[in-house]
Coordinates of C-alpha atoms and ligand atoms in Angstrom, one line a residue:
X387 CA 90.2 90.7 -19.6
X388 CA 91.7 88.4 -16.6
X389 CA 89.2 86.6 -14.0
X390 CA 89.3 88.5 -10.0
X391 CA 90.2 85.8 -7.3
X392 CA 87.0 86.4 -6.3
X393 CA 85.3 85.0 -9.7
X394 CA 86.7 82.2 -9.1
X395 CA 84.5 78.7 -8.5
X396 CA 86.4 77.4 -6.1
X397 CA 86.0 80.9 -3.9
X398 CA 82.5 80.1 -3.0
X399 CA 84.0 76.7 -1.5
X400 CA 86.4 78.6 0.1
X401 CA 86.0 82.3 0.2
X402 CA 82.5 83.1 1.9
X403 CA 81.8 84.2 5.0
X404 CA 79.9 81.0 6.4
X405 CA 80.0 77.7 8.4
X406 CA 80.5 75.9 4.8
X407 CA 84.1 77.6 4.0
X408 CA 85.1 77.3 7.8
X409 CA 84.8 73.4 7.3
X410 CA 86.1 73.5 3.8
X411 CA 89.5 75.7 4.8
X412 CA 89.8 72.7 8.4
X413 CA 89.9 70.3 6.1
X414 CA 92.2 71.3 3.6
X415 CA 94.1 72.4 6.9
X416 CA 93.5 69.1 8.0
X417 CA 95.7 67.9 4.7
X418 CA 98.8 70.0 6.0
X419 CA 98.6 73.3 3.9
X420 CA 98.8 77.0 4.6
X421 CA 95.8 78.9 3.6
X422 CA 98.4 80.8 1.1
X423 CA 98.8 77.0 -0.6
X424 CA 95.2 77.8 -2.0
X425 CA 93.5 80.9 -0.6
X426 CA 92.6 83.3 -4.0
X427 CA 93.9 80.7 -6.2
X428 CA 92.6 78.1 -8.9
X429 CA 92.2 75.2 -7.5
X430 CA 93.3 72.5 -11.1
X431 CA 92.1 69.6 -10.7
X432 CA 94.0 66.5 -11.9
X433 CA 92.7 63.6 -13.5
X434 CA 94.5 60.7 -13.2
X435 CA 94.0 57.8 -15.4
X436 CA 96.2 56.1 -13.7
X437 CA 95.8 52.5 -12.2
X438 CA 98.3 49.2 -11.4
X439 CA 96.1 47.4 -14.5
X440 CA 97.2 50.0 -17.2
X441 CA 100.2 49.4 -18.6
X442 CA 99.3 52.7 -20.2
X443 CA 99.8 55.0 -17.6
X444 CA 102.6 53.1 -15.8
X445 CA 104.6 56.5 -15.8
X446 CA 101.6 58.9 -14.5
X447 CA 101.9 58.6 -11.2
X448 CA 105.5 60.3 -11.9
X449 CA 103.5 62.8 -14.0
X450 CA 100.9 63.4 -12.2
X451 CA 103.8 65.5 -9.7
X452 CA 105.0 67.3 -12.5
X453 CA 101.8 68.4 -14.0
X454 CA 101.8 69.4 -10.2
X455 CA 105.4 71.8 -10.0
X456 CA 103.6 73.5 -12.9
X457 CA 100.7 74.4 -11.1
X458 CA 102.1 75.4 -8.4
X459 CA 104.9 77.4 -10.2
X460 CA 102.4 79.2 -12.3
X461 CA 100.0 80.2 -8.8
X462 CA 97.5 77.3 -8.6
X463 CA 96.6 75.0 -6.4
X464 CA 96.5 71.6 -7.8
X465 CA 94.4 68.7 -6.3
X466 CA 94.7 65.5 -7.9
X467 CA 91.5 63.1 -8.6
X468 CA 92.0 59.9 -9.5
X469 CA 89.6 58.9 -12.3
X470 CA 88.9 54.9 -13.5
X471 CA 91.6 53.7 -15.8
X472 CA 89.8 52.1 -18.3
X473 CA 92.9 49.8 -19.8
X474 CA 92.9 48.6 -23.4
X475 CA 93.9 45.0 -22.7
X476 CA 93.0 44.2 -19.6
X477 CA 89.2 45.2 -19.9
X478 CA 86.3 43.2 -20.7
X479 CA 83.8 42.8 -23.0
X480 CA 85.5 46.4 -24.5
X481 CA 86.1 49.0 -22.8
X482 CA 84.0 51.1 -24.8
X483 CA 81.0 49.7 -22.8
X484 CA 83.3 51.6 -20.0
X485 CA 84.1 55.4 -22.4
X486 CA 80.9 57.0 -21.1
X487 CA 81.4 55.7 -17.6
X488 CA 84.6 57.6 -17.6
X489 CA 83.5 60.4 -19.4
X490 CA 80.6 60.7 -16.7
X491 CA 82.9 60.4 -14.2
X492 CA 85.2 63.0 -15.8
X493 CA 82.2 65.5 -15.6
X494 CA 80.7 64.9 -12.3
X495 CA 83.7 65.4 -10.8
X496 CA 85.0 68.9 -11.8
X497 CA 81.1 69.8 -11.2
X498 CA 81.1 68.7 -7.5
X499 CA 84.1 70.0 -6.1
X500 CA 85.9 73.3 -6.5
X501 CA 87.7 73.3 -9.8
X502 CA 88.2 76.1 -11.6
X503 CA 90.6 74.1 -14.1
X504 CA 91.7 70.8 -15.0
X505 CA 94.3 68.9 -16.1
X506 CA 92.9 65.7 -18.1
X507 CA 95.5 62.7 -18.3
X508 CA 94.7 59.9 -20.7
X509 CA 96.0 58.4 -23.8
X510 CA 94.9 54.5 -23.3
X511 CA 92.6 54.3 -26.1
X512 CA 89.0 55.2 -25.1
X513 CA 90.6 57.0 -21.6
X514 CA 91.4 60.4 -24.1
X515 CA 87.6 60.9 -25.9
X516 CA 86.0 59.7 -22.7
X517 CA 88.2 62.4 -20.6
X518 CA 87.5 65.2 -23.5
X519 CA 83.4 64.6 -23.2
X520 CA 83.6 65.0 -20.0
X521 CA 85.4 67.6 -19.9
X522 CA 83.5 69.6 -22.4
X523 CA 80.4 69.1 -20.9
X524 CA 81.7 70.7 -18.0
X525 CA 83.3 73.4 -19.9
X526 CA 85.6 74.5 -17.4
X527 CA 88.9 75.4 -18.7
X528 CA 91.1 72.1 -19.7
X529 CA 93.9 70.8 -21.1
X530 CA 94.2 67.6 -22.2
X531 CA 98.1 65.8 -21.3
X532 CA 98.6 62.6 -23.5
X533 CA 100.6 60.0 -22.0
X534 CA 103.2 59.0 -25.3
X535 CA 103.3 56.3 -26.8
X536 CA 105.3 53.8 -26.4
X537 CA 109.6 53.2 -27.2
X538 CA 109.5 50.6 -30.1
X539 CA 109.4 46.7 -29.4
X540 CA 112.6 44.8 -29.6
X541 CA 113.0 40.9 -30.5
X542 CA 116.8 39.9 -32.3
X543 CA 117.0 43.4 -33.8
X544 CA 113.7 43.6 -35.5
X545 CA 111.7 46.5 -34.8
X546 CA 108.2 45.1 -33.3
X547 CA 105.2 47.5 -33.5
X548 CA 101.6 47.0 -30.7
X549 CA 98.8 44.6 -32.3
X550 CA 100.1 43.6 -35.7
X551 CA 103.4 41.9 -34.8
X552 CA 101.2 39.9 -32.3
X553 CA 99.0 38.8 -35.1
X554 CA 101.9 38.6 -37.3
X555 CA 104.1 36.1 -35.2
X556 CA 101.2 34.0 -33.7
X557 CA 100.1 33.1 -37.1
X558 CA 104.2 31.9 -37.3
X559 CA 104.3 30.6 -34.2
X560 CA 101.1 28.2 -35.9
X561 CA 102.6 27.6 -38.9
X562 CA 106.1 26.3 -37.1
X563 CA 107.9 29.2 -38.3
X564 CA 109.1 29.9 -34.6
X565 CA 109.5 28.5 -31.9
X566 CA 108.0 29.0 -27.8
X567 CA 111.2 30.3 -27.2
X568 CA 111.4 32.8 -29.6
X569 CA 107.5 33.1 -28.9
X570 CA 108.2 34.2 -25.1
X571 CA 110.9 36.0 -26.3
X572 CA 108.7 38.3 -28.4
X573 CA 106.1 38.8 -25.5
X574 CA 109.0 40.0 -23.5
X575 CA 110.1 42.5 -25.9
X576 CA 107.5 44.0 -27.5
X577 CA 106.1 45.7 -24.8
X578 CA 108.9 47.4 -23.2
X579 CA 108.6 51.2 -21.9
X580 CA 105.8 53.1 -20.3
X581 CA 103.2 54.1 -22.6
X582 CA 100.6 53.4 -24.6
X583 CA 100.6 51.4 -28.0
X584 CA 102.9 53.2 -30.6
X585 CA 101.7 52.0 -33.7
X586 CA 99.3 54.5 -35.1
X587 CA 95.8 52.3 -33.5
X588 CA 93.4 54.2 -31.8
X589 CA 95.4 55.4 -28.9
X590 CA 98.3 57.0 -30.9
X591 CA 95.1 58.8 -33.2
X592 CA 93.0 60.3 -30.6
X593 CA 95.9 62.3 -28.8
X594 CA 96.7 63.1 -32.4
X595 CA 93.5 64.0 -32.5
X596 CA 93.1 66.5 -29.7
X597 CA 96.2 67.9 -30.1
X598 CA 95.0 69.1 -33.1
X599 CA 91.6 69.8 -31.8
X600 CA 93.4 72.9 -30.0
X601 CA 92.8 70.9 -26.3
X602 CA 96.9 70.1 -25.8
X603 CA 100.5 72.0 -25.7
X604 CA 101.8 72.1 -29.1
X605 CA 103.5 68.9 -30.5
X606 CA 102.3 66.7 -26.2
X607 CA 100.9 64.2 -28.5
X608 CA 104.1 63.2 -30.5
X609 CA 106.6 62.9 -27.4
X610 CA 107.3 59.1 -26.1
X611 CA 106.5 58.5 -22.6
X612 CA 109.7 57.7 -21.5
X613 CA 111.2 61.1 -23.8
X614 CA 112.8 63.1 -21.0
X615 CA 110.8 66.0 -23.1
X616 CA 107.8 64.3 -21.4
X617 CA 107.5 65.2 -17.9
X618 CA 108.2 68.5 -19.4
X619 CA 106.0 68.3 -20.8
X620 CA 103.5 67.6 -18.2
X621 CA 105.4 70.2 -16.4
X622 CA 104.1 72.9 -19.1
X623 CA 100.9 71.9 -19.3
X624 CA 100.4 72.0 -15.6
X625 CA 101.8 75.7 -15.4
X626 CA 99.4 76.7 -19.0
X627 CA 96.3 75.2 -17.2
X628 CA 96.6 78.5 -14.0
X629 CA 96.3 80.5 -17.0
X630 CA 93.4 79.2 -19.1
X631 CA 91.6 79.9 -15.7
X632 CA 92.6 82.9 -15.5
X633 CA 91.8 84.1 -18.9
X634 CA 88.6 81.8 -19.0
X635 CA 89.4 80.0 -21.7
X636 CA 87.1 77.1 -22.2
X637 CA 86.3 74.0 -24.5
X638 CA 83.8 75.7 -25.9
X639 CA 86.1 78.4 -27.3
X640 CA 88.4 76.0 -28.6
X641 CA 86.2 73.6 -29.9
X642 CA 84.2 74.3 -32.5
X643 CA 83.2 72.9 -35.8
X644 CA 86.1 74.1 -37.7
X645 CA 88.4 72.7 -35.0
X646 CA 85.9 69.2 -35.8
X647 CA 87.4 69.4 -39.8
X648 CA 90.7 70.1 -38.2
X649 CA 90.7 67.0 -36.3
X650 CA 88.9 64.7 -39.0
X651 CA 91.9 65.9 -41.6
X652 CA 94.5 65.0 -38.7
X653 CA 93.2 61.7 -38.5
X654 CA 93.2 60.7 -42.7
X655 CA 96.4 62.0 -43.3
X656 CA 97.8 59.7 -39.8
X657 CA 95.9 56.7 -42.1
X658 CA 94.7 56.5 -38.2
X659 CA 92.0 54.3 -36.4
X660 CA 88.6 53.8 -37.2
X661 CA 87.5 54.1 -34.0
X662 CA 87.9 58.0 -34.2
X663 CA 84.8 58.5 -36.3
X664 CA 83.1 56.9 -33.4
X665 CA 84.8 59.5 -31.0
X666 CA 84.7 62.5 -32.7
X667 CA 81.3 62.6 -33.5
X668 CA 80.5 62.3 -30.0
X669 CA 82.7 64.5 -28.6
X670 CA 82.0 67.0 -31.5
X671 CA 77.9 66.4 -29.5
X672 CA 78.8 67.6 -26.7
X673 CA 80.1 70.6 -28.1
X674 CA 76.7 71.1 -29.8
X675 CA 78.4 70.6 -33.1
X676 CA 77.1 68.2 -35.0
X677 CA 80.0 65.8 -37.4
X678 CA 77.9 63.7 -39.3
X679 CA 79.9 60.6 -40.8
X680 CA 79.4 62.4 -44.6
X681 CA 82.0 65.1 -43.0
X682 CA 84.5 62.0 -42.7
X683 CA 84.0 61.4 -46.6
X684 CA 84.2 64.8 -48.4
X685 CA 87.3 65.2 -46.6
X686 CA 88.2 62.2 -46.6
X687 CA 88.1 62.8 -50.8
X688 CA 90.8 65.2 -50.3
X689 CA 92.8 64.2 -47.3
X690 CA 96.7 62.1 -48.3
X691 CA 97.5 60.0 -46.0
X692 CA 101.0 60.9 -45.5
X693 CA 102.5 59.0 -42.1
X694 CA 103.2 55.8 -42.9
X695 CA 103.1 54.2 -39.8
X696 CA 101.6 50.9 -38.4
X697 CA 99.0 49.7 -39.5
X698 CA 99.0 51.4 -43.2
X699 CA 102.8 51.8 -43.3
X700 CA 106.0 50.5 -42.1
X701 CA 107.7 53.2 -38.7
X702 CA 106.3 53.3 -35.4
X703 CA 105.3 56.9 -33.8
X704 CA 108.9 57.2 -31.9
X705 CA 110.1 57.5 -35.6
X706 CA 107.3 59.4 -36.3
X707 CA 108.4 61.3 -33.4
X708 CA 112.1 61.7 -34.6
X709 CA 111.0 62.8 -38.0
X710 CA 108.5 65.4 -36.9
X711 CA 105.7 64.9 -35.2
X712 CA 102.2 66.3 -35.7
X713 CA 103.7 69.6 -36.3
X714 CA 105.6 68.5 -39.2
X715 CA 102.8 66.8 -40.4
X716 CA 100.2 69.3 -40.0
X717 CA 102.6 72.3 -41.4
X718 CA 102.4 69.4 -45.0
X719 CA 98.1 69.8 -44.7
X720 CA 98.2 73.4 -43.8
X721 CA 95.9 74.1 -46.8
X722 CA 93.5 71.6 -45.6
X723 CA 93.1 73.4 -41.9
X724 CA 91.3 75.8 -40.4
X725 CA 94.4 77.9 -39.3
X726 CA 92.6 80.2 -37.6
X727 CA 91.1 78.2 -34.6
X728 CA 92.1 78.6 -30.8
X729 CA 94.2 76.1 -29.2
X730 CA 95.2 75.7 -25.5
X731 CA 98.1 78.0 -25.7
X732 CA 96.7 81.0 -26.5
X733 CA 98.2 80.7 -30.0
X734 CA 96.4 79.6 -32.8
X735 CA 96.2 76.5 -35.1
X736 CA 98.6 78.4 -37.6
X737 CA 100.8 79.7 -35.2
X738 CA 101.9 76.7 -33.7
X739 CA 103.0 75.7 -36.8
X740 CA 105.8 78.3 -38.2
X741 CA 108.4 76.7 -38.3
X742 CA 107.7 72.8 -38.2
X743 CA 109.7 70.7 -40.6
X744 CA 109.8 67.7 -41.5
X745 CA 112.9 66.0 -41.0
X746 CA 112.3 62.6 -42.7
X747 CA 110.9 62.5 -45.5
X748 CA 110.4 58.3 -45.2
X749 CA 108.4 58.9 -41.8
X750 CA 106.4 61.8 -42.3
X751 CA 105.6 61.6 -46.2
X752 CA 105.7 65.2 -48.8
X753 CA 102.3 66.0 -50.3
X754 CA 103.9 65.1 -54.1
X755 CA 104.5 61.6 -52.4
X756 CA 101.6 60.6 -50.4
X757 CA 101.4 57.0 -49.0
X758 CA 98.1 57.4 -50.7
X759 CA 96.3 60.5 -52.7
X760 CA 93.3 60.1 -50.9
X761 CA 89.8 58.4 -49.7
X762 CA 91.9 56.4 -46.3
X763 CA 88.0 56.1 -45.2
X764 CA 85.2 55.8 -47.2
X765 CA 81.3 55.6 -46.0
X766 CA 78.6 53.4 -47.1
X767 CA 75.0 53.6 -47.4
X768 CA 72.1 51.4 -48.9
X769 CA 70.0 49.1 -47.6
X770 CA 72.2 46.9 -45.8
X771 CA 73.3 50.3 -43.9
X772 CA 70.7 53.0 -44.1
X773 CA 72.3 55.0 -41.5
X774 CA 76.3 53.7 -42.7
X775 CA 79.0 51.8 -42.6
X776 CA 83.0 52.5 -43.0
X777 CA 85.9 51.0 -44.3
X778 CA 88.6 51.8 -45.1
X779 CA 89.7 51.2 -48.2
X780 CA 94.0 50.7 -48.1
X781 CA 93.6 48.0 -46.3
X782 CA 91.5 46.4 -47.9
X783 CA 92.8 44.1 -51.4
X784 CA 91.8 46.2 -54.0
X785 CA 89.9 43.5 -56.4
X786 CA 88.1 44.0 -53.3
X787 CA 87.1 47.0 -53.5
X788 CA 83.9 46.7 -55.9
X789 CA 82.5 42.5 -55.3
X790 CA 79.9 40.7 -55.1
X791 CA 79.3 37.5 -53.4
X792 CA 77.5 34.9 -51.0
X793 CA 76.9 35.8 -47.4
X794 CA 78.3 33.5 -45.1
X795 CA 76.1 35.0 -42.0
X796 CA 77.5 34.5 -37.9
X797 CA 74.4 35.3 -35.7
X798 CA 76.8 36.0 -33.4
X799 CA 81.0 35.9 -32.4
X800 CA 80.8 32.6 -30.2
X801 CA 78.9 31.0 -33.2
X802 CA 81.8 32.4 -35.5
X803 CA 84.2 30.8 -32.9
X804 CA 82.5 27.4 -33.2
X805 CA 82.4 27.5 -37.4
X806 CA 84.6 29.2 -38.8
X807 CA 87.7 26.7 -38.8
X808 CA 85.1 24.5 -39.6
X809 CA 86.0 22.3 -42.9
X810 CA 82.4 21.7 -43.3
X811 CA 81.7 25.4 -44.0
X812 CA 80.6 26.5 -47.2
X813 CA 83.0 29.3 -48.2
X814 CA 84.8 30.6 -50.9
X815 CA 87.4 33.4 -51.1
X816 CA 84.8 35.5 -53.0
X817 CA 81.9 34.6 -50.3
X818 CA 81.2 37.7 -47.7
X819 CA 81.3 36.9 -44.2
X820 CA 78.5 38.7 -41.8
X821 CA 79.5 38.6 -38.0
X822 CA 75.9 40.2 -36.0
X823 CA 74.9 40.9 -32.9
X824 CA 78.5 43.1 -32.2
X825 CA 77.2 46.6 -32.3
X826 CA 76.3 48.8 -29.7
X827 CA 74.1 46.7 -27.7
X828 CA 74.3 43.5 -28.9
X829 CA 78.3 43.3 -28.2
X830 CA 77.9 44.6 -25.8
X831 CA 80.0 47.9 -26.0
X832 CA 80.6 47.4 -29.9
X833 CA 84.0 45.5 -28.9
X834 CA 86.6 45.0 -31.6
X835 CA 85.6 41.8 -33.7
X836 CA 85.5 43.5 -37.5
X837 CA 88.2 42.2 -38.5
X838 CA 87.0 38.9 -39.1
X839 CA 89.1 35.8 -39.3
X840 CA 89.3 34.5 -42.7
X841 CA 88.7 30.4 -42.7
X842 CA 91.6 28.9 -41.7
X843 CA 90.5 25.7 -45.1
X844 CA 90.5 29.5 -47.5
X845 CA 94.3 31.0 -45.1
X846 CA 95.9 27.1 -46.6
X847 CA 94.3 27.6 -49.8
X848 CA 96.8 31.2 -50.0
X849 CA 93.7 33.7 -49.1
X850 CA 95.0 36.6 -47.5
X851 CA 91.5 38.5 -47.8
X852 CA 87.8 38.6 -48.0
X853 CA 84.8 41.0 -47.8
X854 CA 83.7 40.9 -44.2
X855 CA 80.9 42.6 -42.8
X856 CA 80.1 43.8 -39.3
X857 CA 78.4 45.8 -36.3
X858 CA 81.0 45.6 -34.4
X859 CA 84.3 48.3 -34.8
X860 CA 88.3 46.8 -35.8
X861 CA 91.5 47.3 -34.1
X862 CA 93.4 50.6 -35.0
X863 CA 96.1 48.3 -35.9
X864 CA 94.1 46.1 -38.1
X865 CA 93.6 45.5 -41.6
X866 CA 91.6 44.0 -43.5
X867 CA 87.9 44.4 -46.8
X868 CA 86.1 44.8 -43.3
X869 CA 83.4 47.1 -43.6
X870 CA 82.4 47.6 -39.8
X871 CA 80.2 50.2 -37.7
X872 CA 76.4 49.2 -39.8
X873 CA 74.2 51.3 -38.4
X874 CA 71.4 50.8 -36.9
X875 CA 72.8 47.7 -36.2
X876 CA 71.3 43.6 -35.4
X877 CA 70.2 43.5 -32.6
X878 CA 67.9 46.2 -32.5
X879 CA 66.7 45.3 -35.5
X880 CA 68.8 46.7 -38.2
X881 CA 68.6 45.0 -42.2
X882 CA 71.9 43.2 -40.8
X883 CA 69.9 40.9 -38.8
X884 CA 67.5 40.0 -42.2
X885 CA 70.6 38.7 -44.1
X886 CA 70.8 34.9 -44.5
X887 CA 73.5 32.7 -45.3
X888 CA 73.4 32.4 -49.6
X889 CA 72.1 36.1 -49.2
X890 CA 73.8 37.9 -52.1
X891 CA 76.0 41.0 -51.0
X892 CA 77.4 44.0 -53.1
X893 CA 79.9 46.4 -51.9
X894 CA 80.9 49.2 -53.9
X895 CA 83.9 51.2 -52.1
X896 CA 84.2 54.2 -55.3
X897 CA 79.8 54.3 -55.6
X898 CA 80.0 54.3 -51.6
X899 CA 76.9 51.6 -51.7
X900 CA 76.4 48.4 -49.6
X901 CA 73.9 46.5 -51.2
X902 CA 71.8 43.6 -49.8
X903 CA 69.9 42.0 -53.2
X904 CA 67.2 40.7 -51.6
X905 CA 63.3 42.4 -52.4
X906 CA 61.6 44.4 -50.5
X907 CA 59.2 42.3 -50.3
X908 CA 61.3 39.6 -48.9
X909 CA 62.9 41.7 -46.5
X910 CA 59.4 42.8 -44.6
X911 CA 58.4 39.2 -44.6
X912 CA 61.3 38.6 -42.5
X913 CA 61.5 41.8 -40.3
X914 CA 57.9 40.5 -39.2
X915 CA 59.6 37.4 -38.4
X916 CA 62.9 38.7 -36.8
X917 CA 62.4 38.8 -33.1
X918 CA 64.5 41.4 -30.6
X919 CA 67.0 39.3 -29.0
X920 CA 66.6 39.4 -24.8
X921 CA 68.4 42.0 -22.8
X922 CA 71.7 41.5 -22.2
X923 CA 71.5 42.7 -18.7
X924 CA 68.9 43.3 -16.2
X925 CA 70.8 45.5 -13.7
X926 CA 73.8 47.5 -13.3
X927 CA 75.7 49.6 -15.2
X928 CA 74.7 47.5 -18.5
X929 CA 71.5 47.6 -17.8
X930 CA 72.3 51.8 -17.8
X931 CA 74.1 51.2 -21.0
X932 CA 71.7 49.1 -23.0
X933 CA 68.8 51.2 -22.5
X934 CA 70.7 54.7 -22.7
X935 CA 73.1 54.1 -25.9
X936 CA 73.1 55.4 -29.1
X937 CA 73.8 53.8 -32.7
X938 CA 77.3 53.9 -33.9
X939 CA 76.2 56.8 -36.7
X940 CA 75.7 59.4 -33.4
X941 CA 78.8 58.4 -31.7
X942 CA 77.8 55.8 -29.2
X943 CA 77.3 57.9 -27.1
X944 CA 74.4 57.9 -24.1
X945 CA 71.4 59.4 -25.3
X946 CA 70.9 61.7 -21.5
X947 CA 74.8 62.6 -22.1
X948 CA 74.3 64.5 -25.3
X949 CA 74.2 68.0 -26.2
X950 CA 75.2 71.1 -25.0
X951 CA 72.8 72.6 -22.5
X952 CA 74.3 73.9 -19.2
X953 CA 73.7 72.0 -15.7
X954 CA 73.3 73.8 -12.7
X955 CA 76.3 73.8 -10.6
X956 CA 75.2 72.5 -6.8
X957 CA 73.8 74.1 -4.1
X958 CA 77.2 74.7 -1.5
X959 CA 75.2 74.6 1.7
Ligands
FES1061 FE1 96.8 50.5 -24.1 FE2 97.0 49.8 -26.7 S1 96.7 48.7 -24.9 S2 97.2 52.3 -26.0

């Protein structure tokens, strides 16, 4: 049933015969609009996370105009609303600290203004989950417009990938294999167009996950930002949201438990970033769905990794798009998906996948020739991680997947930075490096420190991987035998806080175990002696953050933002 114009939420602002509505109309006239521009039309809030300091969203100034074009054409009234940008390369201590701030801003913008529907413009890492979390809590019709990946990097004809190649060539520079001039050329060639990181980092993983959830137009997440199909997609997104308002197609109609399973399968088949676990859990909880770590482990056991994209594979997102994009990949795992799920274009996921084809099976592998048959992610538990920890087994040297070693403990990031390369550090290739106080509260914001550096003296001996354990996250472009997201974190007294250098830690990925081989009585003794660190912030947003942030396995949302209880619309007086 289509809505009637007087049933629009914005009608309360514009349509009433009272002094307030007079004020709203006269102020809209002040902005140069005639009544015919908006009367009886859905008001579409376009949440634009553009800023001068976000390189991944530089094209959003143009894209917002293309979205507006679509909204106008479909008979809507577009209203651009800037929202905090969360620029991954620049914002400190980590954008993760501000994901919930953007989520709150998105929700409250939609609530406090006369919005009938929303276009969410995001892509750079945390912008995607944040916008979806806020829009889900507000639950107005909403569609996501992904920023799209940037073009492949290029240096002297060599392809360069975001993140992974910076580390690779930095190591070559330090080893004297390239000179300063080459390093400068790489700096100028690694990020050469608008768009988000073009490896399978958090940005590409999350925009793809949101597409498979059903919140974008089909195929939207894979289109490179500078491709002419990207502005076309933006315009079509603007057109579609107007109909979504008339149809009253809301996030809760789309975001079912089955849709979240589809998103998890997508992340796994892409060999995607471990950060997606934290974000999907938080997004699901906003929709009132209890997605937990065990669901990731269960779906991981049957989902093959098919995207041969860095850092797990060889190619980049531009190649992935030419190979058929996300639709082609999802078509290949069709039997693992709930195809009946509704999506933003009004059709089911299954209908949207009709005719999807893989054009290059080198980049998007066929089922019979996967990058990994199953098990892209593993969830570990044990006395060191009672609430869970995660590892990407394929990123680790296989010999380390079942490993016991003596702990070398770093109290925090600064302690690690000061000591890890010390020639006197008592460490061997069999040691287990432990970094604590890097979690949601300890980091704060759970920074991407989980790929602890291999001590220099071991690097010189040829060691390239070792077991590393932390309560931090890891960049989606990282790799290694890194156990991440240990919960509860050390800062709140989790068992990671009790480990001492020399303790034996046992990692058993096939058995899904992470054990500290110290007896319970000794652990109790250490717990009694443990002193909680003092809070990091006495005031401001940091104080709210540390008071309300949830642990990693709960998605790191604020406790007061979780759940699906409706918040009343504002009174209009
Ligand atoms: Fe924006 Fe990587 S820096 S996605």
